Structures are given as structure tokens and as C-alpha cells.
Coordinates of C-alpha atoms in Angstrom, one line a residue:
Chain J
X1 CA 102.3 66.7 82.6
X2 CA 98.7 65.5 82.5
X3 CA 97.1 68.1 84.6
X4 CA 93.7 66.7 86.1
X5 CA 90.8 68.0 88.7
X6 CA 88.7 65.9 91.0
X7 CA 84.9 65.7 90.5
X8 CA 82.8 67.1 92.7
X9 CA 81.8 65.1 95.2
X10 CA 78.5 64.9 94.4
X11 CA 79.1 63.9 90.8
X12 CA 81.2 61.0 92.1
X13 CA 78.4 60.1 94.6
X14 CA 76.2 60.0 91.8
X15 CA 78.4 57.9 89.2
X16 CA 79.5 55.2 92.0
X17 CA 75.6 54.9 92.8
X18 CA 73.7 52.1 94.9
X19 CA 77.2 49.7 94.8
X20 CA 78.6 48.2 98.1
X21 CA 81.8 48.0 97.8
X22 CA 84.2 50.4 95.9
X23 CA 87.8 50.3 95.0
X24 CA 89.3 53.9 94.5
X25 CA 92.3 53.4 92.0
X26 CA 95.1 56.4 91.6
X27 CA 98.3 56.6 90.0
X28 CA 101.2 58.1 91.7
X29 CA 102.6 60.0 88.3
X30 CA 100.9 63.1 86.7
X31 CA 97.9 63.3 88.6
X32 CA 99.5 62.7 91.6
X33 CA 102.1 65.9 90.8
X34 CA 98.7 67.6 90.4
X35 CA 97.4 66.9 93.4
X36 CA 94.4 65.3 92.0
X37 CA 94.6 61.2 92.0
X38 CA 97.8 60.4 93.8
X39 CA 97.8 58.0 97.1
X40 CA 97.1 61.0 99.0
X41 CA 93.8 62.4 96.6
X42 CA 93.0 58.7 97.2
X43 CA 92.5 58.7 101.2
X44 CA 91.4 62.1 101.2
X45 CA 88.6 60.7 98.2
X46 CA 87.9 57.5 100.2
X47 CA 87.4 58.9 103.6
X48 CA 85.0 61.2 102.1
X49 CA 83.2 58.4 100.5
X50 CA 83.0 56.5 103.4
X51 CA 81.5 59.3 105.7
X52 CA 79.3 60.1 102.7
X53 CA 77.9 56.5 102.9
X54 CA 77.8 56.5 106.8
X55 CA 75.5 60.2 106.8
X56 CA 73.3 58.2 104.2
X57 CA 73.2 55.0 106.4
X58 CA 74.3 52.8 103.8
X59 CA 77.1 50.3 103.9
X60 CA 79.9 51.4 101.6
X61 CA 83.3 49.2 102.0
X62 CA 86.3 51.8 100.2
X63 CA 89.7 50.3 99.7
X64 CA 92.1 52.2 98.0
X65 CA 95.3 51.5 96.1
X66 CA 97.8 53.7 94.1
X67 CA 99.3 52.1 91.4
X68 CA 103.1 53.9 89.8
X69 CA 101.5 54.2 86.3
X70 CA 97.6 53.4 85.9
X71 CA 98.6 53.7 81.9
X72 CA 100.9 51.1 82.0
X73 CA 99.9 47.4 81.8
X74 CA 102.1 45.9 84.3
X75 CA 101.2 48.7 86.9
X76 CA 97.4 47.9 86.7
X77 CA 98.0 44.3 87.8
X78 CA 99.1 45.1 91.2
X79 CA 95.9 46.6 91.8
X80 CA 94.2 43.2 90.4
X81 CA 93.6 41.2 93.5
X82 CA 91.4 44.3 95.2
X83 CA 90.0 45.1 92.1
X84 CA 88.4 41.7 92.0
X85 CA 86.8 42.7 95.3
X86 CA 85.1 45.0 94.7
X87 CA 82.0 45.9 92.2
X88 CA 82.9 49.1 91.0
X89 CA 86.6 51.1 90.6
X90 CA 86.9 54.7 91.0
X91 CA 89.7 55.3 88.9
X92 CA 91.5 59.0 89.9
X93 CA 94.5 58.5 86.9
X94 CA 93.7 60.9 83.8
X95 CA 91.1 59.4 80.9
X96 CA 94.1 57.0 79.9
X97 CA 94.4 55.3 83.4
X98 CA 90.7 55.0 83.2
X99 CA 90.9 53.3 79.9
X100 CA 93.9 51.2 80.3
X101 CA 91.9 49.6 83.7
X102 CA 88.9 49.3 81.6
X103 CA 91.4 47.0 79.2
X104 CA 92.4 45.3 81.8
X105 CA 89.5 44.3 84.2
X106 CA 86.5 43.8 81.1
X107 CA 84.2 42.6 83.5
X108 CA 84.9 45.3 86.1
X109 CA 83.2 49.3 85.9
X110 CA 86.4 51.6 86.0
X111 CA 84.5 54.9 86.3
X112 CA 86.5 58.1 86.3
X113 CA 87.3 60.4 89.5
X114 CA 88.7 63.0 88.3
X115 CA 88.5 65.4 85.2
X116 CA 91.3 65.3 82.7
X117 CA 92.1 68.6 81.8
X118 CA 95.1 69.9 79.7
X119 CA 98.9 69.1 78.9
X120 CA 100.1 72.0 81.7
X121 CA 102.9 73.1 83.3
X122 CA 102.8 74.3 87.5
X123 CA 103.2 77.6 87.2
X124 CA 103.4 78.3 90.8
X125 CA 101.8 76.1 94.1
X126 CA 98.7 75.4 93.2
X127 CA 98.3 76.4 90.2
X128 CA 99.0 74.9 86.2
X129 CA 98.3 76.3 82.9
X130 CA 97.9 74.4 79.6
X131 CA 100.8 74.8 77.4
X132 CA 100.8 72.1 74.8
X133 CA 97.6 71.3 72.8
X134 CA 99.2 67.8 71.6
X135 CA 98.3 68.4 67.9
X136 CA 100.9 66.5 66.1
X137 CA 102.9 68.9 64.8
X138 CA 105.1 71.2 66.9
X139 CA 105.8 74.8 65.1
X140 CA 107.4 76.2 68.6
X141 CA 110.6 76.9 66.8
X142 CA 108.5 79.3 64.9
X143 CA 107.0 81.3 67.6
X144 CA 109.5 81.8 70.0
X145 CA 108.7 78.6 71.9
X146 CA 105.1 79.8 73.2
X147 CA 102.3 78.1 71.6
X148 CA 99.4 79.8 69.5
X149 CA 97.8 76.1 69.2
X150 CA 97.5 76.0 72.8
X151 CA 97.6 79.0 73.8
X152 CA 96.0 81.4 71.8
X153 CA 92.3 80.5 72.1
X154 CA 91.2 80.8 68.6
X155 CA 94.4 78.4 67.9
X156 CA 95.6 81.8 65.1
X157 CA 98.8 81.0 63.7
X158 CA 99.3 84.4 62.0
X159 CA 99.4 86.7 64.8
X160 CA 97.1 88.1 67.6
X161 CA 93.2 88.4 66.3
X162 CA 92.0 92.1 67.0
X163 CA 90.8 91.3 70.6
X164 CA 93.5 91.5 73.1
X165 CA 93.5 94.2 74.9
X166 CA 96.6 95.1 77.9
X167 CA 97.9 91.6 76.9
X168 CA 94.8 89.5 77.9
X169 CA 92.8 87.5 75.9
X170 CA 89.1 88.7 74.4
X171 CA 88.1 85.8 76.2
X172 CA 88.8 86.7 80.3
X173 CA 90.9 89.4 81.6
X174 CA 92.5 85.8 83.4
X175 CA 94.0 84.6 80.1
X176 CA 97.3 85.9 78.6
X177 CA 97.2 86.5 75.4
X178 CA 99.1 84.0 73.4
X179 CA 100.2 85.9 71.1
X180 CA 101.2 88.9 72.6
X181 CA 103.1 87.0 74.9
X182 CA 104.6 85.7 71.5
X183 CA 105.4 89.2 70.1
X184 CA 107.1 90.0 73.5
X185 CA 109.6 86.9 73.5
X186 CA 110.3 87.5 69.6
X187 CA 111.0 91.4 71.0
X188 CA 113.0 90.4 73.4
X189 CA 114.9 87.5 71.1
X190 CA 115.2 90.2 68.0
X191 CA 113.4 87.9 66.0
X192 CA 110.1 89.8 65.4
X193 CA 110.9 89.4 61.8
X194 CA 109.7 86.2 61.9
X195 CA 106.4 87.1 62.2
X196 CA 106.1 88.3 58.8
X197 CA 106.1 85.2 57.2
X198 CA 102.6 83.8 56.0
X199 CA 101.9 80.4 57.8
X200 CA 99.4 78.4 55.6
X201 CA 96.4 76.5 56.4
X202 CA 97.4 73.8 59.4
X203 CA 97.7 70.0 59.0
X204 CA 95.5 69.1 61.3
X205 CA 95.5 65.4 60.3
X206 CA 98.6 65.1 63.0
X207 CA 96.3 66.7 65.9
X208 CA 92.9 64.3 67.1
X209 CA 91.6 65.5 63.7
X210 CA 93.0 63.1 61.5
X211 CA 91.1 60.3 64.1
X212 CA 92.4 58.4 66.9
X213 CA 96.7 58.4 67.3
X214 CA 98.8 55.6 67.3
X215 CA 102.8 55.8 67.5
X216 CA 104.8 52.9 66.4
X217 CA 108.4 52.6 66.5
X218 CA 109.3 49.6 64.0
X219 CA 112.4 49.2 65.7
X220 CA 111.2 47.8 68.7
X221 CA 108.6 45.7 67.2
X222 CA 110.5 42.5 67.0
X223 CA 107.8 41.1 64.3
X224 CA 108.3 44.0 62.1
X225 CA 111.9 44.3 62.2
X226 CA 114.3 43.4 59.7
Chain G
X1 CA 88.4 93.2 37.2
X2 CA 88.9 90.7 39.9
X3 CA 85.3 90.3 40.7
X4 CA 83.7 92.9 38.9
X5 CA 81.7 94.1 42.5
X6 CA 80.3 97.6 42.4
X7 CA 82.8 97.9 45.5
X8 CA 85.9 97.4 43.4
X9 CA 84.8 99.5 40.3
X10 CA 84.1 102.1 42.7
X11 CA 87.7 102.3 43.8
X12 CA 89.2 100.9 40.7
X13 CA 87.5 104.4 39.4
X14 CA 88.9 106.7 41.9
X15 CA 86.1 107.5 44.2
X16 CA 86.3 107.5 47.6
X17 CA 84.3 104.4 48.9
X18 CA 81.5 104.4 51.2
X19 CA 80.5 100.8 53.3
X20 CA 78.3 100.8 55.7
X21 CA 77.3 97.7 57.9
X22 CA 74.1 95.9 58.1
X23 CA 73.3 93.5 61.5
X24 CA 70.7 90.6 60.4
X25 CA 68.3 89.5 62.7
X26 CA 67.3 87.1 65.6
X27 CA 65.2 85.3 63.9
X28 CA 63.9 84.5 60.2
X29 CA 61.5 87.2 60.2
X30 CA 63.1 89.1 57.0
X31 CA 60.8 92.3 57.6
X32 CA 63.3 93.8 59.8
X33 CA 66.1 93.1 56.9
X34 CA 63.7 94.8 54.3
X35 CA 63.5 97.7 56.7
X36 CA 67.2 98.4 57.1
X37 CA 68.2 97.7 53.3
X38 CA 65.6 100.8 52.9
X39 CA 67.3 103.2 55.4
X40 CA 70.2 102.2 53.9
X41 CA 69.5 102.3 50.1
X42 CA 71.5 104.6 48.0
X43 CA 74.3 105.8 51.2
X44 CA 77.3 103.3 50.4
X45 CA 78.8 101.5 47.6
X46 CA 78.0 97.9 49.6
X47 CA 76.8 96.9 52.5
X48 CA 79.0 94.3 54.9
X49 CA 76.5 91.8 56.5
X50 CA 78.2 90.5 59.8
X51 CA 78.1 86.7 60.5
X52 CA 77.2 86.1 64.0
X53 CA 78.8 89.3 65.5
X54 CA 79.4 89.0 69.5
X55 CA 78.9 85.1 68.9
X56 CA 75.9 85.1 69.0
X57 CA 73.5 83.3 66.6
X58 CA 71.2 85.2 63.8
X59 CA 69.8 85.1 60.2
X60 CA 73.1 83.9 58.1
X61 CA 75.4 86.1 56.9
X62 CA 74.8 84.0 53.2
X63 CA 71.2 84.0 53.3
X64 CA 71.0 88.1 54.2
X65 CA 73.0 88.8 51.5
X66 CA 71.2 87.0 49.2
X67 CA 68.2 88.9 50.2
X68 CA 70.0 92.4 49.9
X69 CA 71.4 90.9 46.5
X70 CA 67.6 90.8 45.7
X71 CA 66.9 94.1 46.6
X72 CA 69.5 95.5 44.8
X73 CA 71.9 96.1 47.4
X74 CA 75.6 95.1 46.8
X75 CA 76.8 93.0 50.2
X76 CA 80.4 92.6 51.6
X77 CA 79.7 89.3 53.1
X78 CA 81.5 88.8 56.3
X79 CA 82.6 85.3 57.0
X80 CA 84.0 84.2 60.1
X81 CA 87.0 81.3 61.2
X82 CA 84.4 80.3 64.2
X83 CA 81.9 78.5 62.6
X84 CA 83.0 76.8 60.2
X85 CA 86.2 74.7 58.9
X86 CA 87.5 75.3 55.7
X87 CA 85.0 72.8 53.6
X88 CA 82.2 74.6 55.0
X89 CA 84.1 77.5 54.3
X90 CA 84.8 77.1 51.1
X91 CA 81.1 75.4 50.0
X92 CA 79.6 78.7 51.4
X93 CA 81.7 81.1 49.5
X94 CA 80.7 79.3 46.0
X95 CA 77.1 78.8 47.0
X96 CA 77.5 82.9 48.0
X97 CA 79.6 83.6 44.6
X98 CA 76.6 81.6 42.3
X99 CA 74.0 84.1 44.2
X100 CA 75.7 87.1 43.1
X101 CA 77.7 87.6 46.3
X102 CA 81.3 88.6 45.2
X103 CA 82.8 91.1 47.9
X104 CA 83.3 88.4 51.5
X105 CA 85.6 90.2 54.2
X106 CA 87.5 87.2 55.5
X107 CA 87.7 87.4 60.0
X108 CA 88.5 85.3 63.0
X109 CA 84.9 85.9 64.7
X110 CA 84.7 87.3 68.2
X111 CA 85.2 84.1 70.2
X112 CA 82.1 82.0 71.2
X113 CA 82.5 83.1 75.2
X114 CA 82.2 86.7 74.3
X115 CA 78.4 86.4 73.7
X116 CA 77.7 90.0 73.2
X117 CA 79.8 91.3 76.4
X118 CA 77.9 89.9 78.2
X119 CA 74.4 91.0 77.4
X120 CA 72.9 88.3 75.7
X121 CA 73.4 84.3 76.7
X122 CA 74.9 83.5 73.2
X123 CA 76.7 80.1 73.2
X124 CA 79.8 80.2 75.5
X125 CA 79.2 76.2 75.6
X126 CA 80.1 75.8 71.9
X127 CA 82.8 73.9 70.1
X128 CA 84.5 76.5 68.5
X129 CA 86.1 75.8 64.6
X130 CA 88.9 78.0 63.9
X131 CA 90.3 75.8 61.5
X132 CA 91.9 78.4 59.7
X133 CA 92.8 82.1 60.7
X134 CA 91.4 84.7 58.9
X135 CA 94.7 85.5 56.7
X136 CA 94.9 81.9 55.9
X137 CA 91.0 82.6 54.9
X138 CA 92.2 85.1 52.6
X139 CA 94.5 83.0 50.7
X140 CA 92.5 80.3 50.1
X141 CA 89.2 82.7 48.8
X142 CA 92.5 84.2 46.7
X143 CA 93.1 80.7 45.5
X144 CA 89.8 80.1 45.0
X145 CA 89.4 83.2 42.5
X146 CA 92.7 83.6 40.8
X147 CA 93.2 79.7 40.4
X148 CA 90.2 78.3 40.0
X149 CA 91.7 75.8 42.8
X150 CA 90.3 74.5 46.1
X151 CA 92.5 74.9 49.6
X152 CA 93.3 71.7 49.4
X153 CA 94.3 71.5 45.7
X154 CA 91.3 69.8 43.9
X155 CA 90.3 72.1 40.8
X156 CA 86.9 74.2 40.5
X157 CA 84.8 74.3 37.1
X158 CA 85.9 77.9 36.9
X159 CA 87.1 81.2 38.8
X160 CA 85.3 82.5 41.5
X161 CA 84.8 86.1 41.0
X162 CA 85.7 87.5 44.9
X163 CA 87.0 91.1 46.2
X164 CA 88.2 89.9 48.9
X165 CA 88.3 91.9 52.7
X166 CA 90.2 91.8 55.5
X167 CA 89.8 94.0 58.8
X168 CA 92.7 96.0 60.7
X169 CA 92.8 96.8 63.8
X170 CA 95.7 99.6 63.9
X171 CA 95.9 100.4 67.4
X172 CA 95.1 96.8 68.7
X173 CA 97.7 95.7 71.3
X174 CA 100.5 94.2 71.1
X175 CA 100.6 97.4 68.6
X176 CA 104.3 96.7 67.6
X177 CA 102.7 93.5 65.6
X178 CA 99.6 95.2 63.5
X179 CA 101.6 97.0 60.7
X180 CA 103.1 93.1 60.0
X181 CA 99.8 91.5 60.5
X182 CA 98.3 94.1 58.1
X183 CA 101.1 93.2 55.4
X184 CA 100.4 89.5 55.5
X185 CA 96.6 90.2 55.0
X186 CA 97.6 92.0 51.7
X187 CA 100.7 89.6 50.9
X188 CA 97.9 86.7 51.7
X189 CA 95.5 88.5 48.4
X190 CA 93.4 91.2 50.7
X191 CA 92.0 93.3 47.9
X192 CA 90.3 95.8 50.2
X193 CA 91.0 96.7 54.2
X194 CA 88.4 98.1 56.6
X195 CA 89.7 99.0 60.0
X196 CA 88.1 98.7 63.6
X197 CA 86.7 102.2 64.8
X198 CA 88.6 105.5 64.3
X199 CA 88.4 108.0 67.2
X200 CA 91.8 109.1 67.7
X201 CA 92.8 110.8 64.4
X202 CA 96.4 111.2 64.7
X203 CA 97.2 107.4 66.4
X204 CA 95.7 106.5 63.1
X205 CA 97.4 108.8 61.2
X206 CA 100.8 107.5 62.4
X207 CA 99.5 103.7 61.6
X208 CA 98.8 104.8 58.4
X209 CA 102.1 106.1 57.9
X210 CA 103.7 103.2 59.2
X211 CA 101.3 101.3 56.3
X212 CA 102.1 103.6 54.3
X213 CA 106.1 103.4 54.6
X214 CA 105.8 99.7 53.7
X215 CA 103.7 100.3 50.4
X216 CA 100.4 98.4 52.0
X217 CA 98.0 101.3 50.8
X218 CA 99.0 101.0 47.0
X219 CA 98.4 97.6 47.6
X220 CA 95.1 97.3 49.0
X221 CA 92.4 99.9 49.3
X222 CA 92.0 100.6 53.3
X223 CA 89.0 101.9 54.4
X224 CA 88.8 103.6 57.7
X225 CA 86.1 102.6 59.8
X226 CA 84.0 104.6 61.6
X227 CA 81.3 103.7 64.4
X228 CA 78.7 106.2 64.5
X229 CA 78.3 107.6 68.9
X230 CA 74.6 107.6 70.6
X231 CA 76.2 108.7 73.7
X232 CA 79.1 109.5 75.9
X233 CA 78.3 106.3 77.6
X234 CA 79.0 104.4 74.6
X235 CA 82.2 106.5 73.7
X236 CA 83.6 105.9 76.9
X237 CA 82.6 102.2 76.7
X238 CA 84.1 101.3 73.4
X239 CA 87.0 103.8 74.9
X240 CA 87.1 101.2 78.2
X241 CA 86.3 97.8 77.1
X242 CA 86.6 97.6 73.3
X243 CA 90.1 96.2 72.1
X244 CA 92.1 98.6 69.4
X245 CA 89.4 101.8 70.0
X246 CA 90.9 104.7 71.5
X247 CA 88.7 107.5 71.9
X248 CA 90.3 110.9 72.7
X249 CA 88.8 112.4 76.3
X250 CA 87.3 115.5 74.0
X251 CA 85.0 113.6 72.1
X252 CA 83.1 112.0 75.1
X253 CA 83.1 115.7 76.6
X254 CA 81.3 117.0 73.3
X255 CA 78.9 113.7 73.3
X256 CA 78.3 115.0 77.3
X257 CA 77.6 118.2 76.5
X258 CA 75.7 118.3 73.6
X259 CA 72.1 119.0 74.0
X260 CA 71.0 116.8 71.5
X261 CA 73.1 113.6 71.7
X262 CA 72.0 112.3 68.5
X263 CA 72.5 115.2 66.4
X264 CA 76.2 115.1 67.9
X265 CA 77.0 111.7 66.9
X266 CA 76.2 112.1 63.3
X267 CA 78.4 115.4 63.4
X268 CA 80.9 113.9 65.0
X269 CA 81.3 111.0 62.7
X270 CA 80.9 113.3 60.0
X271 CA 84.1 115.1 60.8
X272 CA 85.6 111.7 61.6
X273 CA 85.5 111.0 57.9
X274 CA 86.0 114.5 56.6
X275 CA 89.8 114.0 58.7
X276 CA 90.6 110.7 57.7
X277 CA 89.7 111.4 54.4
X278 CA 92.8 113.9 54.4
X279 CA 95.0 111.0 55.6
X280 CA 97.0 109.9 52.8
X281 CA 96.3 106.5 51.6
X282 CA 93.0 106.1 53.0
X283 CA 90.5 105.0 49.8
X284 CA 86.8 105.3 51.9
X285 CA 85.2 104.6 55.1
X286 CA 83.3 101.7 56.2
X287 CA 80.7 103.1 58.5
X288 CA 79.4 101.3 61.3
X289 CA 75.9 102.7 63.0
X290 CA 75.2 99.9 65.2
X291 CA 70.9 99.5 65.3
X292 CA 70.8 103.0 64.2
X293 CA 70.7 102.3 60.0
X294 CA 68.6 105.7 60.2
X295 CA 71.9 107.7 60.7
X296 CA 74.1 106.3 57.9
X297 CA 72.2 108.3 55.1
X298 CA 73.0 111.9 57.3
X299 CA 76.5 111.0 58.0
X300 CA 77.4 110.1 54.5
X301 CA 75.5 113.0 53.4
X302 CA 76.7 115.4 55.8
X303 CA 80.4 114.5 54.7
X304 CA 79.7 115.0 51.1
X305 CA 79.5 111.6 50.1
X306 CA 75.8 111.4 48.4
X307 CA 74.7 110.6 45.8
X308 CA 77.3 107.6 45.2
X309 CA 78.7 107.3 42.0
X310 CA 77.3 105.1 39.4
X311 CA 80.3 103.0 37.3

């Protein structure tokens, strides 16, 4: 899941500016699991905003609408006939739902709400942790199913660097360390061995270094198939 | 001769190797480099030049050695996975090679956050590299050297002559891990090992016969590193808050009790070296006296080690 964080609210004050009328925009699937942008986020974001506006003495008109997907197409056009009524969105779906509104309405602002953090799993209420790092290229078979690109924070793919310490990370005594979290499970498996072989220098033409991703499956594509 | 460094003759000869480690400056002023390189002329076979320790930013680790190259010191370049990805990497390495620098000790860097523990800013708003780890590092500087080739398979005009380093951290946790991670260094082309601090003479020992029961010390020439104490404070710091140093209760009683603290340290790292040099399979000691250069020349000395041999 798309794990995402609301701005502050004086960061969103600051991006929605002098505008009288806003349109907050959320998305009812990841970053409404995430309690971040979902229908709920959206009131709690709105009412805040309008109160905001009220303490300032301005005139601020909110609506609000929560769309299933904001990052699919025929989603967003639900939300078209309030978008057009207002002068700026407040999108609160992760960077895509911001973009794929952006698409949509060109004449519109569709400023983001929210930060768009990590690929994460909950880990308990309240809390998520970044597991996947989306690089392209998945090696989890390798390391017992944790991983080192994601979770190790100098991305190592050889083993632990010489700065864990109890099983935390050099980096905060808050972090797990990735890979001795991988040198338990492999324990645990009886597969420390595989450990020992030499992994060479990434690929990392798969992962956002190779430049912007696209995935196309020809068999779907009606004008590319056979 | 892999490289031909006064490093690797030295132990290709049989001698027991002395490194010591030089910090370079915040700043471009090279007086303060000039002023080390003298304290430490003469007290070790080479001289490792750290790149950025603690993340934080000084003089290059490239451009100090090629002043100590100057001066007629021999410098293990260190070279960090943080900084740079492996074109920058590699470009460095044969800019360092064509100014004489042929020993690079190949690490992952402490991570940009770390910013010296906390005591200096440093950059903990950085975008880290860590393009490749440091074993991978090691392969590709082997590559480099044995077949004239680059990482990513385009050929060089020549071999780069390279003793190539890597660093051990023996009782780093998860511990069950470091006698593998220490094989891959050497399986990856490590020529030469220096280890994080040694305190705790027989946890090391049994590392070393774990290394040793897998060959890795015919392989590669491990060097036991040793970080000269100023104080108990600092013994039961590194003891506390520095990953893979364990430093036995005794030692910071001794640094507690001693009259002259100073005096201690060096006699304490002396006798550091003088037992791991009875530990079978370890080839020298890489001595670290952190902004105290003056001290290396007594603590080599003290153990016997001066005047180096000339090969």
C-alpha cells in the first residue's frame, strides 16, 4: 500500500493561498487505509480549512469529494462537476492521484494534501513501515523475503555494513536493521548459507534510475496485438 | 606484484605491517595536512586517508593523498559507497592510480545522518549514493586492476595497479554473519583487511580462529586495528555507543586510574599490538590515534615496530 501523511496545516494554508473557493479531493483506496486522504481525512481537512478561513475573516467556500481511485481516469470524472467550481483542488490521493487530476482538469490547480511517503505495510494501529523500495527488480527470494533495498538504509546487498549495533540501524536506535533481521530469518529458515554468495553490482536501470517507468502489456493493447 | 605499493611489498616480504590513519581537514588549508604527515613520517608502512568519516564533509580523500604522495608518504586511500556511484567511483580511482595512489580500502561510509554522533551538523539532509556496497566496490577496483576492464565492461588502456582494502568488523552484530561477510570481501579480490578497534583480545582471537578455520588469513593479509585511548571516557564510549568495539571493564579501570592518562593510552595500545601480534594469522596493525598523530610514533615504537623496513 501507498502509505501517505497529511501536511501540516500551515503548509496547506500556505499552498491553497488568497483562493475563494476550494475543492478538497481524496481517494478512498491507500490513503484512505492510511488514514491520511480518505472521505474521512477529507471532512476532518475541510472543517479545518473552513475555521481556518473564518479565524482569518476571509470567505473560504470548501466542498469535498472522495473519489474510489483518484489514479484512475474514470474515477476522477465523478469529481468533475465540483471541480469545475471551484479555483483550486486540494488533492489528499498520493503524488499519482495528484497527477492523474492534474491530467484531467489542465486548466484547474490540483495541489497536493498530503505527503507521499513509502510502499508500507501497517504494522500495528497506527503505525506502517516501508517495506518495498519499488526498484524493478525483486531479489526477495534471495534474502529470506526481507528487503535490503528497502530496508537496509545504505540499500547493501552483501550483508550488514559494520554499524548495527543490538539489531538497530547506525542510523536511529528506531530502525531495525535490515539485515540483521535478514540473518535471523535465514537462521531461523537454515538457509544462512545463502549469504555467502557474492551479489554483483545492482541493475538499477529497473528502479527510477533508468528514468521514468512505463509497463505495457501487449496483450491488452488491441493496436499492438497480433 | 599486484600494485607494487610499499604496503604490499612490506607483507609480500614478511614483515609485520604497520598503518596508521590520517583525518584531513575542514577546510583547504593544507598546513594542518603538512603537520600530521610530519608526526607521522617514518611510523607505518602507509597511511589510510578517510573520506568524509562521520559524514561529514573535508579535504578529499583523493586530493590528501595526493599531497602525502608528494611528501613521500605512501596513502591507503579510503573510498566510500556514500558519495559517489560507481562512474564517479571508478573516474576517481584512475585519476588516484595516475597520481601514484595504488593502496584504496574499498567501505560503505558511515551513513549521511550519523554526522559525527551527533557533534557536528554534517549533512543529514543529503541524497545519499550507495550505488554499490563496498564488496561489490572491491570487485570492480579487482576488475579494474587484474582486467584492465571497467564495471560495466568497456576496456581501460591498461591495468590499474591497486592493493586493494577492505575493513572487518569481527564482533559487529548480527556476529553469526561477519566470518561470511569477511570471506566474500576476500572471494570479491580484498588483498589486505583492516579491522574495526581491538579491545577484547580473546573475542578476537576466536574471530580469528573462525577466519582462520576457513583459510581467509592465507588469503588476505588482516590487519588488526587498533584505536589509540585518551581516556576512560572515551573507552567506555566506544565500549557504549560504537558498533563491533567491545572493550573489556579492566581497561577503562586502568585508563581511570592511571595518573597520567595519556601515558596509559599509548601503553595500553602498545600491549594491544604486542597480543594480537601473537594471534595467528594476524599480518600488522592499522593504528588509529584519532587527532592525536603525536602518539602513533610511541606506540609503534614502544611495540618494537621502528624503524620500518625499507623493501
Amino acid at each position: 500500500m501507498i502509505i501517505a501523511e497529511r501536511k501540516p496545516i500551515e503548509e496547506i494554508l500556505s499552498i491553497i493561498g488568497d483562493v475563494d473557493s476550494v475543492l478538497i479531493a481524496g481517494c478512498a483506496t491507500c490513503v484512505a487505509d492510511c488514514m491520511a486522504g480518505g472521505e474521512r481525512e477529507v471532512g476532518i481537512l475541510a472543517s479545518a480549512l473552513r475555521i481556518a478561513a473564518a479565524q482569518r475573516g476571509k470567505q473560504l467556500e470548501v466542498l469535498e469529494v472522495t473519489v474510489e481511485r483518484q489514479c484512475e481516469r474514470e474515477f476522477i470524472e465523478k469529481a468533475r462537476e465540483k471541480v469545475d467550481r471551484v479555483t483550486l483542488v486540494l488533492s489528499t490521493a498520493c503524488g499519482v492521484g495528484v497527477q492523474a487530476m492534474a491530467e484531467r482538469f489542465p486548466n484547474k490547480p490540483i495541489c497536493p494534501g498530503v505527503n507521499t511517503k513509502f510502499l508500507g505495510l501497517r504494522e500495528a494501529e497506527g503505525v506502517w513501515s516501508e517495506r518495498c523500495a519499488a526498484c524493478g527488480d525483486c531479489t526477495l527470494h534471495l534474502t529470506g523475503g526481507i528487503c535490503p533495498v528497502a530496508r537496509c538504509s545504505k540499500s547493501l546487498l552483501n550483508g550488514p555494513c559494520g554499524g548495527s549495533k543490538g539489531g538497530k540501524c547506525e542510523v536511529s536506535e528506531d530502525v531495525d536493521c535490515g539485515w540483521h533481521l535478514i540473518v535471523e530469518r535465514l537462521t531461523a529458515l537454515g538457509q544462512l548459507d545463502r549469504l555467502e554468495v557474492n551479489i554483483p553490482p545492482k541493475n538499477w536501470a529497473a528502479s527510477r534510475d533508468g528514468g521514468p517507468r512505463k509497463v505495457v502489456k501487449k496483450e491488452y493493447r488491441d493496436e499492438e496485438r497480433e | 606484484m599486484k600494485s607494487g605499493s610499499n604496503l604490499e611489498k612490506v607483507l609480500a616480504a614478511g614483515h609485520f605491517a604497520v598503518t596508521a590513519e590520517l583525518g584531513p581537514p575542514m577546510g583547504c588549508n593544507m598546513e594542518p595536512v603538512r603537520k600530521k604527515i610530519e608526526l607521522l613520517r617514518g611510523t607505518a608502512d602507509a597511511y589510510n586517508v578517510t573520506d568524509c568519516q562521520t559524514a561529514v564533509v573535508r579535504m578529499s580523500s583523493i586530493a590528501t593523498s595526493i599531497l602525502l604522495v608528494r611528501e613521500g608518504l605512501e596513502p591507503v586511500m579510503q573510498m566510500t559507497c556514500r558519495d559517489r556511484n560507481r562512474i564517479a567511483i571508478q573516474s576517481d580511482i584512475l585519476g588516484a592510480a595516475g597520481h601514484g595512489i595504488h593502496n584504496c580500502l574499498c567501505i560503505a561510509g558511515d551513513h549521511q545522518s550519523f554526522g559525527a554522533a551527533g557533534k557536528l551538523k554534517g549533512h543529514p539532509g543529503a541524497k545519499n549514493v550507495y550505488d554499490v556496497d563496498s564488496i561489490q566496490l572491491v570487485g570492480i577496483l579487482k576488475q579494474l586492476r587484474d582486467d584492465s576492464r571497467q564495471q560495466g565492461g568497456d576496456a581501460l588502456d591498461g591495468p590499474v595497479p591497486l592493493f586493494i582494502g577492505a575493513a572487518w568488523t569481527p564482533l559487529g552484530d548480527p556476529i553469526q554473519i561477519r566470518t561470511t561477510r569477511l570471506a566474500k570481501k576476500i572471494r570479491a579480490g580484498a588483498d589486505f583487511i583492516q579491522t574495526q578497534a581491538v579491545y577484547d583480545i580473546e573475542q578476537f582471537a576466536e574471530a580469528m580462529r573462525k577466519a582462520r578455520d576457513k583459510g581467509l588469513h592465507e588469503r588476505a593479509a588482516i590487519l588488526a586495528g587498533i584505536i589509540v585511548p585518551k581516556s576512560a571516557a572515551m573507552l567506555t564510549y566506544m565500549n557504549k555507543s560504537v558498533p563491533g568495539v567491545i572493550v573489556p571493564q579492566h581497561l577503562i579501570d586502568r585508563m581511570q586510574a592511571a595518573a597520567d592518562r595519556r601515558a596509559e593510552g599509548i601503553r595500553i595500545a602498545t600491549e594491544l599490538i604486542e597480543q594480537v601480534r601473537r594471534i595467528e594469522g594476524v599480518r600488522g596493525v592499522h593504528i588509529q590515534a584519532i587527532e592525536w598523530e603525536a602518539a602513533v610514533r610511541d606506540v609503534v615504537g614502544g611495540a618494537g615496530l621502528l624503524p620500518r623496513p625499507v623493501v
